[in-house]
Amino acid sequence: MYWDIKQEDNYSLYSPLNDVEAEFISALSDIDFSVNNIIDASKISFTEPIKFALSNLSTAHLEAQKSFVVVVINVLTMTDLEELFVVVPTISEAIDYIYMEELEKNL
């Protein structure tokens, strides 16, 4: 298994066990986009194939009306990625983001 997965009531947190690009991209296909998900990509280098794979996963979540948040520590990387999918600097902020989206959906 590639992921360390923490499942909560409102979301699942996926943390990669290594930073190998091909394994990361392959493991993204195992993520269930019918639930809210957080990807801890704080140790991942954002190459074009990784950006593309995360963008596609984000689109699948959007179509399923579920939240998808990527944790990115580097602020410069965040500004580059925020047009492709939701990025935040910490896991705590990702959890808050999902809870806020859930509240909005319930209004």
PDB file of C-alpha atoms in Angstrom:
ATOM      1  CA  MET A   1       0.000   0.000   0.000  1.00  0.00           C
ATOM      2  CA  TYR A   2       1.304   3.421  -0.948  1.00  0.00           C
ATOM      3  CA  TRP A   3      -0.792   5.577   1.404  1.00  0.00           C
ATOM      4  CA  ASP A   4      -1.027   6.122   5.126  1.00  0.00           C
ATOM      5  CA  ILE A   5      -4.792   6.731   5.333  1.00  0.00           C
ATOM      6  CA  LYS A   6      -6.605   8.401   8.199  1.00  0.00           C
ATOM      7  CA  GLN A   7     -10.368   8.093   7.834  1.00  0.00           C
ATOM      8  CA  GLU A   8     -12.702  10.437   9.687  1.00  0.00           C
ATOM      9  CA  ASP A   9     -16.454  10.991   9.489  1.00  0.00           C
ATOM     10  CA  ASN A  10     -16.283  13.844   6.957  1.00  0.00           C
ATOM     11  CA  TYR A  11     -13.046  13.155   5.092  1.00  0.00           C
ATOM     12  CA  SER A  12     -10.102  10.861   4.446  1.00  0.00           C
ATOM     13  CA  LEU A  13      -6.509  12.063   4.742  1.00  0.00           C
ATOM     14  CA  TYR A  14      -4.024  10.431   2.367  1.00  0.00           C
ATOM     15  CA  SER A  15      -0.324  10.774   3.188  1.00  0.00           C
ATOM     16  CA  PRO A  16       2.152   9.204   0.764  1.00  0.00           C
ATOM     17  CA  LEU A  17       4.710   6.794   2.192  1.00  0.00           C
ATOM     18  CA  ASN A  18       7.374   7.980  -0.269  1.00  0.00           C
ATOM     19  CA  ASP A  19       7.946  10.720  -2.834  1.00  0.00           C
ATOM     20  CA  VAL A  20       8.457   8.591  -5.950  1.00  0.00           C
ATOM     21  CA  GLU A  21       6.556  10.346  -8.748  1.00  0.00           C
ATOM     22  CA  ALA A  22       5.366   7.271 -10.648  1.00  0.00           C
ATOM     23  CA  GLU A  23       4.115   5.589  -7.479  1.00  0.00           C
ATOM     24  CA  PHE A  24       2.328   8.771  -6.358  1.00  0.00           C
ATOM     25  CA  ILE A  25       0.553   9.174  -9.699  1.00  0.00           C
ATOM     26  CA  SER A  26      -0.397   5.501  -9.802  1.00  0.00           C
ATOM     27  CA  ALA A  27      -1.703   5.585  -6.226  1.00  0.00           C
ATOM     28  CA  LEU A  28      -3.961   8.555  -7.002  1.00  0.00           C
ATOM     29  CA  SER A  29      -6.136   6.198  -9.054  1.00  0.00           C
ATOM     30  CA  ASP A  30      -6.929   4.272  -5.843  1.00  0.00           C
ATOM     31  CA  ILE A  31      -8.563   7.289  -4.214  1.00  0.00           C
ATOM     32  CA  ASP A  32     -12.343   7.190  -3.949  1.00  0.00           C
ATOM     33  CA  PHE A  33     -13.616  10.510  -5.300  1.00  0.00           C
ATOM     34  CA  SER A  34     -17.134   9.968  -3.969  1.00  0.00           C
ATOM     35  CA  VAL A  35     -15.991  11.157  -0.516  1.00  0.00           C
ATOM     36  CA  ASN A  36     -14.164  14.258   0.734  1.00  0.00           C
ATOM     37  CA  ASN A  37     -10.392  13.820   0.540  1.00  0.00           C
ATOM     38  CA  ILE A  38      -7.210  15.546   1.630  1.00  0.00           C
ATOM     39  CA  ILE A  39      -3.888  14.725  -0.015  1.00  0.00           C
ATOM     40  CA  ASP A  40      -0.815  15.585   2.040  1.00  0.00           C
ATOM     41  CA  ALA A  41       1.562  16.460  -0.792  1.00  0.00           C
ATOM     42  CA  SER A  42       3.927  18.440   1.400  1.00  0.00           C
ATOM     43  CA  LYS A  43       6.876  16.221   0.432  1.00  0.00           C
ATOM     44  CA  ILE A  44       6.019  15.876  -3.256  1.00  0.00           C
ATOM     45  CA  SER A  45       7.713  17.747  -6.120  1.00  0.00           C
ATOM     46  CA  PHE A  46       5.039  19.131  -8.400  1.00  0.00           C
ATOM     47  CA  THR A  47       6.015  18.041 -11.884  1.00  0.00           C
ATOM     48  CA  GLU A  48       3.639  18.521 -14.801  1.00  0.00           C
ATOM     49  CA  PRO A  49       2.410  14.876 -14.683  1.00  0.00           C
ATOM     50  CA  ILE A  50       1.639  15.220 -10.955  1.00  0.00           C
ATOM     51  CA  LYS A  51      -0.180  18.521 -11.500  1.00  0.00           C
ATOM     52  CA  PHE A  52      -2.203  16.914 -14.293  1.00  0.00           C
ATOM     53  CA  ALA A  53      -3.102  13.845 -12.203  1.00  0.00           C
ATOM     54  CA  LEU A  54      -4.167  15.967  -9.205  1.00  0.00           C
ATOM     55  CA  SER A  55      -6.146  18.290 -11.448  1.00  0.00           C
ATOM     56  CA  ASN A  56      -8.029  15.326 -12.930  1.00  0.00           C
ATOM     57  CA  LEU A  57      -8.759  13.959  -9.457  1.00  0.00           C
ATOM     58  CA  SER A  58      -9.979  17.386  -8.378  1.00  0.00           C
ATOM     59  CA  THR A  59     -12.345  17.497 -11.351  1.00  0.00           C
ATOM     60  CA  ALA A  60     -13.722  14.046 -10.485  1.00  0.00           C
ATOM     61  CA  HIS A  61     -14.400  15.219  -6.913  1.00  0.00           C
ATOM     62  CA  LEU A  62     -16.078  18.362  -8.191  1.00  0.00           C
ATOM     63  CA  GLU A  63     -18.369  16.340 -10.451  1.00  0.00           C
ATOM     64  CA  ALA A  64     -19.234  14.083  -7.500  1.00  0.00           C
ATOM     65  CA  GLN A  65     -19.882  17.225  -5.393  1.00  0.00           C
ATOM     66  CA  LYS A  66     -17.169  16.275  -2.908  1.00  0.00           C
ATOM     67  CA  SER A  67     -14.266  18.273  -1.513  1.00  0.00           C
ATOM     68  CA  PHE A  68     -10.683  17.725  -2.595  1.00  0.00           C
ATOM     69  CA  VAL A  69      -7.843  19.599  -0.898  1.00  0.00           C
ATOM     70  CA  VAL A  70      -4.090  19.297  -1.423  1.00  0.00           C
ATOM     71  CA  VAL A  71      -1.653  20.285   1.331  1.00  0.00           C
ATOM     72  CA  VAL A  72       1.385  22.119  -0.029  1.00  0.00           C
ATOM     73  CA  ILE A  73       3.965  23.679   2.282  1.00  0.00           C
ATOM     74  CA  ASN A  74       5.814  25.863  -0.239  1.00  0.00           C
ATOM     75  CA  VAL A  75       3.975  29.183  -0.705  1.00  0.00           C
ATOM     76  CA  LEU A  76       5.471  29.716  -4.165  1.00  0.00           C
ATOM     77  CA  THR A  77       4.196  26.308  -5.230  1.00  0.00           C
ATOM     78  CA  MET A  78       0.767  27.139  -3.821  1.00  0.00           C
ATOM     79  CA  THR A  79       0.341  30.191  -6.049  1.00  0.00           C
ATOM     80  CA  ASP A  80       1.277  28.095  -9.077  1.00  0.00           C
ATOM     81  CA  LEU A  81      -1.250  25.370  -8.228  1.00  0.00           C
ATOM     82  CA  GLU A  82      -4.267  27.252  -6.882  1.00  0.00           C
ATOM     83  CA  GLU A  83      -5.705  27.666 -10.381  1.00  0.00           C
ATOM     84  CA  LEU A  84      -5.735  23.884 -10.848  1.00  0.00           C
ATOM     85  CA  PHE A  85      -7.157  22.673  -7.523  1.00  0.00           C
ATOM     86  CA  VAL A  86      -7.620  23.739  -3.902  1.00  0.00           C
ATOM     87  CA  VAL A  87      -4.317  24.047  -2.035  1.00  0.00           C
ATOM     88  CA  VAL A  88      -3.659  24.967   1.581  1.00  0.00           C
ATOM     89  CA  PRO A  89      -0.447  25.097   3.652  1.00  0.00           C
ATOM     90  CA  THR A  90      -1.444  22.779   6.534  1.00  0.00           C
ATOM     91  CA  ILE A  91      -3.526  19.700   7.222  1.00  0.00           C
ATOM     92  CA  SER A  92      -5.457  21.666   9.839  1.00  0.00           C
ATOM     93  CA  GLU A  93      -6.484  24.230   7.216  1.00  0.00           C
ATOM     94  CA  ALA A  94      -7.474  21.432   4.837  1.00  0.00           C
ATOM     95  CA  ILE A  95      -9.772  19.959   7.488  1.00  0.00           C
ATOM     96  CA  ASP A  96     -11.263  23.399   8.166  1.00  0.00           C
ATOM     97  CA  TYR A  97     -11.817  23.899   4.439  1.00  0.00           C
ATOM     98  CA  ILE A  98     -13.736  20.642   4.147  1.00  0.00           C
ATOM     99  CA  TYR A  99     -15.899  21.456   7.172  1.00  0.00           C
ATOM    100  CA  MET A 100     -16.674  24.903   5.720  1.00  0.00           C
ATOM    101  CA  GLU A 101     -17.661  23.387   2.369  1.00  0.00           C
ATOM    102  CA  GLU A 102     -19.897  20.868   4.144  1.00  0.00           C
ATOM    103  CA  LEU A 103     -21.599  23.693   6.040  1.00  0.00           C
ATOM    104  CA  GLU A 104     -22.186  25.612   2.793  1.00  0.00           C
ATOM    105  CA  LYS A 105     -23.686  22.532   1.131  1.00  0.00           C
ATOM    106  CA  ASN A 106     -26.098  22.070   4.033  1.00  0.00           C
ATOM    107  CA  LEU A 107     -27.431  25.632   3.881  1.00  0.00           C
TER     108      LEU A 107
END
